CSV table of C-alpha atoms in Angstrom, one decimal:
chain,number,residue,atom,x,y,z
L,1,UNK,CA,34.0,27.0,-52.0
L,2,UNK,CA,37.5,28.2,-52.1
L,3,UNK,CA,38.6,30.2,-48.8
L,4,UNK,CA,41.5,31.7,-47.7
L,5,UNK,CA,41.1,32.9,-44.1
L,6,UNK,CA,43.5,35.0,-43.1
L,7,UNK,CA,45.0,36.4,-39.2
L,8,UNK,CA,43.9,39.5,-37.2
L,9,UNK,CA,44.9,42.6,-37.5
L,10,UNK,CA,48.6,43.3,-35.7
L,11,UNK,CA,50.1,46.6,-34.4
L,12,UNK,CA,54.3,46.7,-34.0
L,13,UNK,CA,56.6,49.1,-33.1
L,14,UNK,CA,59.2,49.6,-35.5
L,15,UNK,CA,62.3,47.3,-35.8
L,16,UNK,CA,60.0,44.0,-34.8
L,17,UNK,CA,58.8,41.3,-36.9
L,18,UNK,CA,55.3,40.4,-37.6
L,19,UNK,CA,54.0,36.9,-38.5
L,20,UNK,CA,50.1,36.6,-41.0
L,21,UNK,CA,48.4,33.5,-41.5
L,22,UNK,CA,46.5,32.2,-44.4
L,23,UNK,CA,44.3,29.2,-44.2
L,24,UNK,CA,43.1,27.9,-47.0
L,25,UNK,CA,39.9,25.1,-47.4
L,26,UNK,CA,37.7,24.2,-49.7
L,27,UNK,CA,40.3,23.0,-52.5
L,28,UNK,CA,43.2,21.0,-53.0
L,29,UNK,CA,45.2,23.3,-51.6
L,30,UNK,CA,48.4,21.1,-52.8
L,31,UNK,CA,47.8,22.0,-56.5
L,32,UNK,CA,48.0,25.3,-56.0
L,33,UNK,CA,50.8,28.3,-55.4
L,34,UNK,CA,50.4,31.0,-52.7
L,35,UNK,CA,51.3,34.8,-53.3
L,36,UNK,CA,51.6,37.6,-50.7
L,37,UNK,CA,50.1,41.4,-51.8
L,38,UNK,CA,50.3,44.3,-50.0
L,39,UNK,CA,48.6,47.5,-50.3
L,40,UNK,CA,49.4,50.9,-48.7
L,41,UNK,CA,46.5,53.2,-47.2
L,42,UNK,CA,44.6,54.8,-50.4
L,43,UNK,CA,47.8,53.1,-52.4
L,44,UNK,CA,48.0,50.4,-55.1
L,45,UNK,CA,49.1,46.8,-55.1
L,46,UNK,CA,52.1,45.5,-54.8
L,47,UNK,CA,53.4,41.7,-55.3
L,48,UNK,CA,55.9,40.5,-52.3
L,49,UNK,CA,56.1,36.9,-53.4
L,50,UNK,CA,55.1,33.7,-53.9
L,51,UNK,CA,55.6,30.2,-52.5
L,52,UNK,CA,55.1,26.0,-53.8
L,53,UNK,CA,52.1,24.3,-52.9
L,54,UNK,CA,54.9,21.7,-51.4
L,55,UNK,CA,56.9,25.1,-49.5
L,56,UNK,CA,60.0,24.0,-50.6
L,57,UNK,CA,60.2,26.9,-53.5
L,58,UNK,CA,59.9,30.0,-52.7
L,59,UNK,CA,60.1,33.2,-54.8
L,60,UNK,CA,60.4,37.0,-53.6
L,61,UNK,CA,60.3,40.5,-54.9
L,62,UNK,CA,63.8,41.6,-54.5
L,63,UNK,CA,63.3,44.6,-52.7
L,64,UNK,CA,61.9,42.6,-49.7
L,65,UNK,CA,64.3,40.0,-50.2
L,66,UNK,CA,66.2,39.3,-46.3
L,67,UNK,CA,63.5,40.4,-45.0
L,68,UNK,CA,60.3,38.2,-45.9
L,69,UNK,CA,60.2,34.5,-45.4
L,70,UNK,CA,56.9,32.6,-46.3
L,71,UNK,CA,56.5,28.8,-45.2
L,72,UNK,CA,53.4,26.2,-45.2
L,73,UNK,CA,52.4,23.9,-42.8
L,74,UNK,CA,50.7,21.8,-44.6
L,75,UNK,CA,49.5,19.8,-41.9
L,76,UNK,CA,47.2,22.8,-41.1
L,77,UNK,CA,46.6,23.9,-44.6
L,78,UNK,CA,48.1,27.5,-43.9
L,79,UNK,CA,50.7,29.5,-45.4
L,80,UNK,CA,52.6,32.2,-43.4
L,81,UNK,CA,54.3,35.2,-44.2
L,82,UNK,CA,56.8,36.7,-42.0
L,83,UNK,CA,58.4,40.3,-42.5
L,84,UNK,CA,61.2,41.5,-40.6
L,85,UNK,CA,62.7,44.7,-39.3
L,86,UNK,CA,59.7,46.7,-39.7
L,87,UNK,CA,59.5,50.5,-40.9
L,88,UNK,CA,56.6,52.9,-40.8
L,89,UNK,CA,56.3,52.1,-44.3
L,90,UNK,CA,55.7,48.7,-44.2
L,91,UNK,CA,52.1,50.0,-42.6
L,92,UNK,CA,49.3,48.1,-45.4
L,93,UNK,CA,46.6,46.0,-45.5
L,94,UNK,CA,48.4,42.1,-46.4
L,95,UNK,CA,46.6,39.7,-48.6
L,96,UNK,CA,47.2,36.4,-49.8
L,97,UNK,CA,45.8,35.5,-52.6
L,98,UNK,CA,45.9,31.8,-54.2
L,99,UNK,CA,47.4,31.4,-58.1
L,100,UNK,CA,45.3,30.2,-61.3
L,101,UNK,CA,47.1,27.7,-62.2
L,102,UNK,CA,46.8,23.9,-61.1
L,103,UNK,CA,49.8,23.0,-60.3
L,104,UNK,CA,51.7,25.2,-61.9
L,105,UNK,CA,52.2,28.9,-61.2
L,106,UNK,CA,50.0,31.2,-64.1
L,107,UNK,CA,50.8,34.3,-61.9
L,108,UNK,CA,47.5,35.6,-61.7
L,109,UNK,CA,45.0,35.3,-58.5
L,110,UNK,CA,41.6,34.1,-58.4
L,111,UNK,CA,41.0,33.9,-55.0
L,112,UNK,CA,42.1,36.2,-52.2
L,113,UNK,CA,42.0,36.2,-48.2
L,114,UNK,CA,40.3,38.8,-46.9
L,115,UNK,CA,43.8,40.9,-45.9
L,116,UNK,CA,45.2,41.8,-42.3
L,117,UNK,CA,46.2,45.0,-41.5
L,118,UNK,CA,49.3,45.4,-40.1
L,119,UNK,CA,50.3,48.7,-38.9
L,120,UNK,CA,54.1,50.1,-37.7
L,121,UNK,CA,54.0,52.8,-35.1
L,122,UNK,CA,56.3,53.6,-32.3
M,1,UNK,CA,61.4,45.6,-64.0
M,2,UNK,CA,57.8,46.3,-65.8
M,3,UNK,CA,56.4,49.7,-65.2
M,4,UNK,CA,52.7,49.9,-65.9
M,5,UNK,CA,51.0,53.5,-66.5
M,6,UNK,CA,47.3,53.6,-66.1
M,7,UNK,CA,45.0,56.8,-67.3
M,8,UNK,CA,43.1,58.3,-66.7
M,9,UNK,CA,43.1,58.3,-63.1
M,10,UNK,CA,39.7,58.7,-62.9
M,11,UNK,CA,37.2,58.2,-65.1
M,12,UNK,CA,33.9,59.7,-64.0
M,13,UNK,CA,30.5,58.4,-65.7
M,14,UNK,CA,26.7,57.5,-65.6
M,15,UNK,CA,25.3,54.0,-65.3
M,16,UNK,CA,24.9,52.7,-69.1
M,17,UNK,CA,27.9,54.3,-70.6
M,18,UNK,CA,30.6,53.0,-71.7
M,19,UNK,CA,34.4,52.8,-70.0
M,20,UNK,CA,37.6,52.5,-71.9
M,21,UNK,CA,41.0,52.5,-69.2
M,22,UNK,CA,44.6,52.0,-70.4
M,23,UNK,CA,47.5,50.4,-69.2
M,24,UNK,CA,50.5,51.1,-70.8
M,25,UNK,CA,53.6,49.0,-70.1
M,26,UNK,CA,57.1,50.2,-70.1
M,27,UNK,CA,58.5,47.1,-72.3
M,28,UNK,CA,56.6,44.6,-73.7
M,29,UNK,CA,54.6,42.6,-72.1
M,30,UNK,CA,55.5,38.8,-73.4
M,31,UNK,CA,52.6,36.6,-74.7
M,32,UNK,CA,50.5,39.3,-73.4
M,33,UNK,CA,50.4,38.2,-70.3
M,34,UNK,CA,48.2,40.9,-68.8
M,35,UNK,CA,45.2,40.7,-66.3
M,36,UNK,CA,43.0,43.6,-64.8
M,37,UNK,CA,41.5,43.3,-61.3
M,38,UNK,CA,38.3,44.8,-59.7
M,39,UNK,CA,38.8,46.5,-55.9
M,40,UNK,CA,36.1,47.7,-54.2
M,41,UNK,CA,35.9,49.5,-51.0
M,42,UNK,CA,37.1,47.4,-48.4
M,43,UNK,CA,37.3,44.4,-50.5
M,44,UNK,CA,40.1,42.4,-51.8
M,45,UNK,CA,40.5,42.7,-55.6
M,46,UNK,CA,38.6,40.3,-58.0
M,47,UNK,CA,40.4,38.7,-61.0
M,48,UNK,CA,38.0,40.0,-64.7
M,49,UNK,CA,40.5,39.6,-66.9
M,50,UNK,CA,43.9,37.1,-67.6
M,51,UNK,CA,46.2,37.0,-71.0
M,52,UNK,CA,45.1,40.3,-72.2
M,53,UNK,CA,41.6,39.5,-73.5
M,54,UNK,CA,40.4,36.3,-71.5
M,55,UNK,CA,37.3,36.6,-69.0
M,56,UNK,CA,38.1,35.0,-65.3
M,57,UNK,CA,35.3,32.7,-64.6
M,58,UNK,CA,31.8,34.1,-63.6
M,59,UNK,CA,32.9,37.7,-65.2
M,60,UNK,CA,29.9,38.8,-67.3
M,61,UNK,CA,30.7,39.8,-71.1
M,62,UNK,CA,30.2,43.4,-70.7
M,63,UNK,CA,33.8,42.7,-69.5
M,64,UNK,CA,36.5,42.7,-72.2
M,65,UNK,CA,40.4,43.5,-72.9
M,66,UNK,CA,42.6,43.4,-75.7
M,67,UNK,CA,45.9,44.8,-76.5
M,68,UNK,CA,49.7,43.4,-77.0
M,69,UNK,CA,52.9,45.0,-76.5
M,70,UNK,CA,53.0,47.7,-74.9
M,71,UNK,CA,49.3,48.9,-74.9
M,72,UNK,CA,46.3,47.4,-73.3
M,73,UNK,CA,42.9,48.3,-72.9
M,74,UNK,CA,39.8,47.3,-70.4
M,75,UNK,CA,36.9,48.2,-71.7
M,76,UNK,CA,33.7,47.9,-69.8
M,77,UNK,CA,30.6,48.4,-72.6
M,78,UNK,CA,27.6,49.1,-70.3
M,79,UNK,CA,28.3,50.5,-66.6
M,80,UNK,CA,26.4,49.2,-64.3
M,81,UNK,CA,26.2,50.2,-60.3
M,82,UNK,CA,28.0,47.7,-58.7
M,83,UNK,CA,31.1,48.5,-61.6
M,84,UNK,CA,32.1,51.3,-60.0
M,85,UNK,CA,35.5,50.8,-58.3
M,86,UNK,CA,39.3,51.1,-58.7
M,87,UNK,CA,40.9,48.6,-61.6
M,88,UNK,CA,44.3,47.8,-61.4
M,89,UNK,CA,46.5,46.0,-64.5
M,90,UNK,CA,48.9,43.3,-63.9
M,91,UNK,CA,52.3,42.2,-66.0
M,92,UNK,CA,53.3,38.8,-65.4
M,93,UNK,CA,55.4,38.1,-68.6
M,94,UNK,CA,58.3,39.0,-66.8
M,95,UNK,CA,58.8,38.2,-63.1
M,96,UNK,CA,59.8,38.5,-60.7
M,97,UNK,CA,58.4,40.8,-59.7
M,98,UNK,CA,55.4,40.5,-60.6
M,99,UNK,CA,53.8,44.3,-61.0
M,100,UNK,CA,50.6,46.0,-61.3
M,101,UNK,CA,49.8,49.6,-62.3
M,102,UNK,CA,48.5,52.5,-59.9
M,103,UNK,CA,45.0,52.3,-60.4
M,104,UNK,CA,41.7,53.6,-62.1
M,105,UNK,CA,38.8,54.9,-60.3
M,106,UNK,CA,35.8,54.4,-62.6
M,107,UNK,CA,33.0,57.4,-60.7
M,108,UNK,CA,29.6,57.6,-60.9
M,109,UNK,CA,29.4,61.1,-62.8
């Protein structure tokens, strides 16, 4: 069955980056695009971005634009996201979550990893 | 960028009764592309619904949404137990960004 697997839980200090995994098995994970959701404590969802199946497209909201990056190596079937300069409010549970579509994007998500929690404290 | 308004915030009922939330979108959705999600407690959220009215795979027909435009509604015709949980609505006509709406809690009453 599908799985996304995603890294542990990270605590930074503000100003540093942090780096989540995603691991994905039990599909051609090459027919399908990869998105990155966030969600504050007791807050809603919010989109960050989305990358290719191949990695070389990429596609980010642009209010973390220069600040995200989100790469595959595809040799280990896992997507990363990395976020930069982080601010107390960049504290939220991350999820990646796999698109609908085969091979295209539909923009929806029918499977999702089980998020990691990345909190921002000094 | 797409602004999505759920209500009611809550929505507080008994097992067996019916539940009607509303997104409303700030522009018009195109091709009603609209989905709703489930979240539970600690969980990630679950795809129900994709182009407005279509059920995700495995989501039971008590399950249903319709609308276009601006309006959309999830409707869930029978609660039961394990359907209580926050529902969020999602534009993707027009992206990036992609956005959802802030949220219903569906209660048991």
């Amino acid at each position: 069955q599908v799985q996304l697997v995603q890294s542990g839980a990270e605590v930074k200090k503000p100003g540093a980056s942090v780096k989540v995994s995603c691991k994905a098995s039990g599909y051609s994970f090459t027919s399908h695009y990869i998105h990155w959701v966030r969600q504050a404590p007791g807050q809603g969802l919010e989109w960050m971005g989305v990358i290719s199946p191949s990695g070389d497209r990429t596609s980010y909201a642009q209010r973390f634009q220069g600040r995200v990056t989100m790469t595959w190596d595809t040799s280990a079937s896992t997507v990363y996201m990395e976020l930069s300069s982080l601010r107390s409010e960049d504290t939220a549970m991350y999820y990646c979550a796999r698109d609908s579509g085969r091979g295209r994007a539909t923009l929806t998500f029918d499977s999702w990893g089980q998020g990691t929690l990345v909190t921002v404290s000094s | 960028e797409i602004v999505l308004t759920q209500s009611p915030g809550t929505l507080s009922l008994s097992p067996g009764e019916r539940a009607t939330l509303s997104c409303r979108a700030s522009q018009t959705v195109s091709s009603s592309y609209l989905a709703w999600y489930q979240q539970k407690p600690g969980q990630a959220p679950r795809l129900l619904i994709y182009g407005a009215s279509s059920r995700a795979t495995g989501i039971p027909d008590r399950f249903s949404g319709s609308g276009s435009g601006t309006d959309f509604t999830l409707t869930i015709s029978r609660l039961e137990p394990g359907d209580f949980a926050v529902y969020y609505c999602q534009q993707y006509g027009s992206s990036p960004p992609l956005t959802f709406g802030g949220g219903t809690k569906v209660e048991i009453k």
